[in-house]
Tab-separated table of C-alpha atoms in Angstrom:
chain	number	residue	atom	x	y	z
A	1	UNK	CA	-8.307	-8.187	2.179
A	2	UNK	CA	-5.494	-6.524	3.938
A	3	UNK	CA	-4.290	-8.518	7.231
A	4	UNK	CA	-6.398	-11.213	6.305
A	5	UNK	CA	-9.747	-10.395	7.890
A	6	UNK	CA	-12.189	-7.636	9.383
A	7	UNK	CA	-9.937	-7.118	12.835
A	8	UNK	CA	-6.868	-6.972	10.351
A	9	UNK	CA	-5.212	-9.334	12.810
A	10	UNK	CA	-2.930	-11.011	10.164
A	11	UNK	CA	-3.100	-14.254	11.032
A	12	UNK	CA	-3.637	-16.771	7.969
A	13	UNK	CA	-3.699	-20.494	7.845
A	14	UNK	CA	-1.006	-23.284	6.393
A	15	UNK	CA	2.250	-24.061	7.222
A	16	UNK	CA	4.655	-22.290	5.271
A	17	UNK	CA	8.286	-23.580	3.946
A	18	UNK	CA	11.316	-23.885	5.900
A	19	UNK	CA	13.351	-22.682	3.174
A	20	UNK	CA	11.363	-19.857	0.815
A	21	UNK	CA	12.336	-20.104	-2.618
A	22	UNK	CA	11.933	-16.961	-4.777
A	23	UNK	CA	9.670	-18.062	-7.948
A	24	UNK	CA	9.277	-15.029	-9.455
A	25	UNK	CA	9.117	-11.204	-8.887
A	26	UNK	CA	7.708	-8.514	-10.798
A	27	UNK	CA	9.335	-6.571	-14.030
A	28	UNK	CA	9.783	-3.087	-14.733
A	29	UNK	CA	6.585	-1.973	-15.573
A	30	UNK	CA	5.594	-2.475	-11.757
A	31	UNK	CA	8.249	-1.264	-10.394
A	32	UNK	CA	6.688	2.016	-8.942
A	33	UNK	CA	6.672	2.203	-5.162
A	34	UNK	CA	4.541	-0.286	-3.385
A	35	UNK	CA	2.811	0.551	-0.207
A	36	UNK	CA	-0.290	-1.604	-0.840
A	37	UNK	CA	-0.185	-5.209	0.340
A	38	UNK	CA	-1.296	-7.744	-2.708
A	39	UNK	CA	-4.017	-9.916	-2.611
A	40	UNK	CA	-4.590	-13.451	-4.461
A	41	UNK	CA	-7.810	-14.750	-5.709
A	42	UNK	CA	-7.811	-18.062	-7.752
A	43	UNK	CA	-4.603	-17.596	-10.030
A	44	UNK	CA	-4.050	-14.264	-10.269
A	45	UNK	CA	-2.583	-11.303	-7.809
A	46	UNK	CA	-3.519	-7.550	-7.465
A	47	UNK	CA	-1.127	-4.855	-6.366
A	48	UNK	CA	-1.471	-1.191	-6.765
A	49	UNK	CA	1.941	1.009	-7.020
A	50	UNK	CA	2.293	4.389	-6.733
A	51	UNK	CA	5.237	7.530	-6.395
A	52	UNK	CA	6.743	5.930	-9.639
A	53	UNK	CA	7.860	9.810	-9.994
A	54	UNK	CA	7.970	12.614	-7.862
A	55	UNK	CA	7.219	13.236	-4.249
A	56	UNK	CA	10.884	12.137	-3.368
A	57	UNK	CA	9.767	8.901	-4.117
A	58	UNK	CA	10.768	7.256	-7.518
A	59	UNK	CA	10.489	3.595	-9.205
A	60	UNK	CA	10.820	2.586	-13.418
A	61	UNK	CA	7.393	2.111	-13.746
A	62	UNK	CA	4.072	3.263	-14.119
A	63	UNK	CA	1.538	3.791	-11.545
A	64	UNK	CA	-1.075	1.633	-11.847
A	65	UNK	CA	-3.402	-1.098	-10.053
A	66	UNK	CA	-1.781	-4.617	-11.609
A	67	UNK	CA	-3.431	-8.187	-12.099
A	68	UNK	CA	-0.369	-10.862	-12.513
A	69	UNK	CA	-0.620	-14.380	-13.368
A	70	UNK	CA	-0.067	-15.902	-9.318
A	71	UNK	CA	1.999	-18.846	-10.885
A	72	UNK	CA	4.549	-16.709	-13.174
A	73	UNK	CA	3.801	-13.194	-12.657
A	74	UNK	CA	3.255	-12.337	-16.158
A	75	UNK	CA	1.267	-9.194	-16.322
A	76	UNK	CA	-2.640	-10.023	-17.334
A	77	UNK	CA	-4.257	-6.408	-17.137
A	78	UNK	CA	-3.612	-2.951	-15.588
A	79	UNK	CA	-5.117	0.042	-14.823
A	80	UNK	CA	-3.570	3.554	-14.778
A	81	UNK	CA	-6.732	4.838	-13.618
A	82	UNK	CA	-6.539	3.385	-10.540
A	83	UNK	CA	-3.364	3.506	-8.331
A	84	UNK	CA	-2.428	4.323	-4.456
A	85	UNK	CA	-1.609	3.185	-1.322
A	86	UNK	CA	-4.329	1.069	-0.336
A	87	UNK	CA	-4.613	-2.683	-0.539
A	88	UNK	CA	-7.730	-3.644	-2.574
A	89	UNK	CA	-10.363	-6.440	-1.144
A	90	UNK	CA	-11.923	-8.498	-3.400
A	91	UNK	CA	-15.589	-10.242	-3.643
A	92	UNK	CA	-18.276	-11.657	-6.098
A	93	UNK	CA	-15.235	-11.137	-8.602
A	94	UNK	CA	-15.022	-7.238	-7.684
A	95	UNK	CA	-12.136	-4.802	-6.361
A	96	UNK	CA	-12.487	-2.409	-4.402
A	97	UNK	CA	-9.999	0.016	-3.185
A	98	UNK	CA	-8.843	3.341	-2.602
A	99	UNK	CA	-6.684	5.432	-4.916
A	100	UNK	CA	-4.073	8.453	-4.414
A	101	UNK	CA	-6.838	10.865	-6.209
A	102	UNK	CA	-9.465	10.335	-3.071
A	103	UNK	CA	-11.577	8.001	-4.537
A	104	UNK	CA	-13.066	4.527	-3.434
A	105	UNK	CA	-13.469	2.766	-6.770
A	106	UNK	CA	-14.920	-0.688	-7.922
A	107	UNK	CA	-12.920	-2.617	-10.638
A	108	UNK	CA	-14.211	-5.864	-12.670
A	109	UNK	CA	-11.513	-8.097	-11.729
A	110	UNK	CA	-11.464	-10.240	-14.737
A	111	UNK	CA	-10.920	-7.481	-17.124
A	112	UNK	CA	-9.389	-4.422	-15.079
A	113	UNK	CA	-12.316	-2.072	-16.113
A	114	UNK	CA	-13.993	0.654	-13.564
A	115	UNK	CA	-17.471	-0.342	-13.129
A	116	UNK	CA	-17.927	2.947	-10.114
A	117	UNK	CA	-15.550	5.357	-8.697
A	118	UNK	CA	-16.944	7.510	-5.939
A	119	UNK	CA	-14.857	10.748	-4.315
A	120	UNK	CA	-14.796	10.648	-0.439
A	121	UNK	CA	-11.858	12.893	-0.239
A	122	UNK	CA	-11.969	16.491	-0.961
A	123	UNK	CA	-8.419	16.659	-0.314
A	124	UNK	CA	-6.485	14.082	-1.154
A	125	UNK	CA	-2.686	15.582	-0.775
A	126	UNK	CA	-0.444	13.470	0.608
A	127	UNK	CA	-2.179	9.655	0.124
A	128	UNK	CA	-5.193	10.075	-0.732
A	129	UNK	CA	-7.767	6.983	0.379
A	130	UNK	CA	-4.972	5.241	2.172
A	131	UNK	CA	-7.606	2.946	3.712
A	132	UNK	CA	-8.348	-0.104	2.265
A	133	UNK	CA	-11.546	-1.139	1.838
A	134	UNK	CA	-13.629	-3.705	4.549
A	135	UNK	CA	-16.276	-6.209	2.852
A	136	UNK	CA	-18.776	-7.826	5.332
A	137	UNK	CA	-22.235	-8.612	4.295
A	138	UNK	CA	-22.252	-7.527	0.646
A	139	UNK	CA	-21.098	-3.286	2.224
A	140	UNK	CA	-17.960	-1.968	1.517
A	141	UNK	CA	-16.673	0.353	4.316
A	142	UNK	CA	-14.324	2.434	3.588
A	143	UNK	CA	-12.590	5.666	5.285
A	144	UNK	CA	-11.638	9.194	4.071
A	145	UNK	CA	-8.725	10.264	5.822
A	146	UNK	CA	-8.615	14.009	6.409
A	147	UNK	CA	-12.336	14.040	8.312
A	148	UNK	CA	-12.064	10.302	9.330
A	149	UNK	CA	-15.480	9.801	7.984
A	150	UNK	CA	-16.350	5.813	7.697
A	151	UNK	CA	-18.175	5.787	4.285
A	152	UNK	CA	-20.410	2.544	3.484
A	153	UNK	CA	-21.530	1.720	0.092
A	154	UNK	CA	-23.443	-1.013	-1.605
A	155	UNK	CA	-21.728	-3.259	-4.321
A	156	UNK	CA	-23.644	-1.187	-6.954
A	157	UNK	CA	-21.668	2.015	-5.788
A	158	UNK	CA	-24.725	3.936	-3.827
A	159	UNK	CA	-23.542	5.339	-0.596
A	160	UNK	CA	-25.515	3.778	2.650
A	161	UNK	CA	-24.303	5.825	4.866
A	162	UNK	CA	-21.330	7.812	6.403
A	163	UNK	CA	-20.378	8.809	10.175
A	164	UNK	CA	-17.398	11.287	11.535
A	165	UNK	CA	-14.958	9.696	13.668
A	166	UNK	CA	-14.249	13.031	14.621
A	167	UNK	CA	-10.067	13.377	13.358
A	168	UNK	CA	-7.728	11.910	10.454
A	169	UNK	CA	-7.547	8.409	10.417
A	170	UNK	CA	-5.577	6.684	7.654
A	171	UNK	CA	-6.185	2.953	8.083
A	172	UNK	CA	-9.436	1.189	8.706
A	173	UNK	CA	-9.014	-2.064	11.871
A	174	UNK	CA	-12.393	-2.697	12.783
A	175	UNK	CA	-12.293	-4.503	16.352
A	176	UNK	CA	-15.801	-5.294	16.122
A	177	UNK	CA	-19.135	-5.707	14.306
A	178	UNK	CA	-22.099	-5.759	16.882
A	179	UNK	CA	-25.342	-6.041	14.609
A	180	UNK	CA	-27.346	-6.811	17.450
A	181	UNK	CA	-26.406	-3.472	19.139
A	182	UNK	CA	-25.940	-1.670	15.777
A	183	UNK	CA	-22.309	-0.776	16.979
A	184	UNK	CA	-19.099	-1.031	15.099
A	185	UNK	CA	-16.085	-0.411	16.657
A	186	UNK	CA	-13.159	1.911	14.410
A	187	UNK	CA	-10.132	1.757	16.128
A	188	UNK	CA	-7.291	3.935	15.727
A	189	UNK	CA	-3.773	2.092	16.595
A	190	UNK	CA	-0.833	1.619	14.810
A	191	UNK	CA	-0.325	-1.995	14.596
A	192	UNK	CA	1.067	-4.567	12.273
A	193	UNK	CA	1.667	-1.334	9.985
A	194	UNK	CA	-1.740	0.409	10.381
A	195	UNK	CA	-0.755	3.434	10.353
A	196	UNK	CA	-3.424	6.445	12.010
A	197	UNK	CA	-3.268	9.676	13.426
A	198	UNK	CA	-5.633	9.787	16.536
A	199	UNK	CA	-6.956	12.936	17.490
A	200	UNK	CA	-7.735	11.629	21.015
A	201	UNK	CA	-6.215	9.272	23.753
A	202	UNK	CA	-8.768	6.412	22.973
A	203	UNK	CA	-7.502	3.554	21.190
A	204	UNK	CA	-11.371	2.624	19.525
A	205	UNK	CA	-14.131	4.784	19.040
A	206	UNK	CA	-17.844	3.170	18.764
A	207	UNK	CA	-19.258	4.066	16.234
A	208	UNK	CA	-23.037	3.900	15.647
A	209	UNK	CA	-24.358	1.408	12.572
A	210	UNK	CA	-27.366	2.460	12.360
A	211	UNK	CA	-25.912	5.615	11.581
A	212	UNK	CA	-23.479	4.601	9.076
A	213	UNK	CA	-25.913	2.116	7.085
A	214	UNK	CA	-29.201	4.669	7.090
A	215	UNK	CA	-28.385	7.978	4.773
């Protein structure tokens, strides 16, 4: 998932190179802009481009979400259904992630196909979901950007629950999960490129989970 886990603090374990050595990179067709981070599971890598033309933004490609082969970066599948700025999370061999059109949307990862796609923004504009998608405890939280509404769903696609944050936010950092308390905890800083627009002077807002789990 982006930044590695659910406080999006980027820190990952292993001890990388001294000296990197460039094995591959990626050919024409995904050469559209790329403002989603990829993610590996097993052997392959998933990256989502976007702007590939227009919006003063251009690249040779097509927009599309992308599975590559991890060890040569030969193109397995893609999916021009499915494209944006958000960096997809992956579990029990599902995507999930936001695209420019202002939908969360679940995507077999072996074969690329849309198993759900679910519209939690009216009006998607400028990046439409831009947030990418949290997985704890089998719930996918995502958030819509031009109400900051935290949306939850199950892995089947049914919404659990939503809450208003109250103003725009564009990327999800969840500080905290408090089960015990039913409190999670949304903050809205720009850090380690999360990038939000906060409508207030506080740097978190609390939200309630009981809220955002119960319809």
């Amino acid at each position: 998932m982006l930044q590695y886990d659910a406080q999006r603090t980027g820190n990952v374990s292993g001890i990388a190179p001294e000296t990197p050595t460039l094995l591959w990179q990626s050919g024409e067709k995904t050469s559209g802009c790329i403002q989603a981070g990829p993610i590996v599971s097993g052997d392959k890598v998933y990256i989502s481009t976007w702007w590939s033309s227009g919006m003063g933004v251009k690249g040779n490609g097509t927009d599309a979400l992308y599975c590559l082969n991890e060890s040569t970066g030969v193109e397995i599948w893609n999916n021009t259904g499915v494209y944006g700025a958000s960096t997809a999370a992956i579990a029990d061999d599902k995507l999930f992630v936001g695209t420019q059109r202002g939908n969360v949307t679940c995507i077999d990862a072996a074969s690329g196909e849309i198993e759900w796609s679910k519209k939690i923004e009216e009006n998607p504009s400028w990046y439409g979901v831009a947030s990418s998608p949290l997985v704890v405890d089998d719930m996918v939280y995502v958030l819509s950007f031009s109400d900051g509404t935290l949306h939850t769903f199950s892995f089947d696609g049914a919404e659990l629950g939503n809450f208003s944050t109250g103003g725009e936010i564009l990327g999800l950092q969840v500080s905290d999960i408090d089960f015990t308390s039913n409190i999670i905890s949304v903050r809205r800083s720009i850090s380690r490129g999360i990038v939000s627009a906060p409508k207030t002077e506080n740097s978190a807002r609390d939200v309630p989970l009981f809220n955002v789990l119960k319809p």
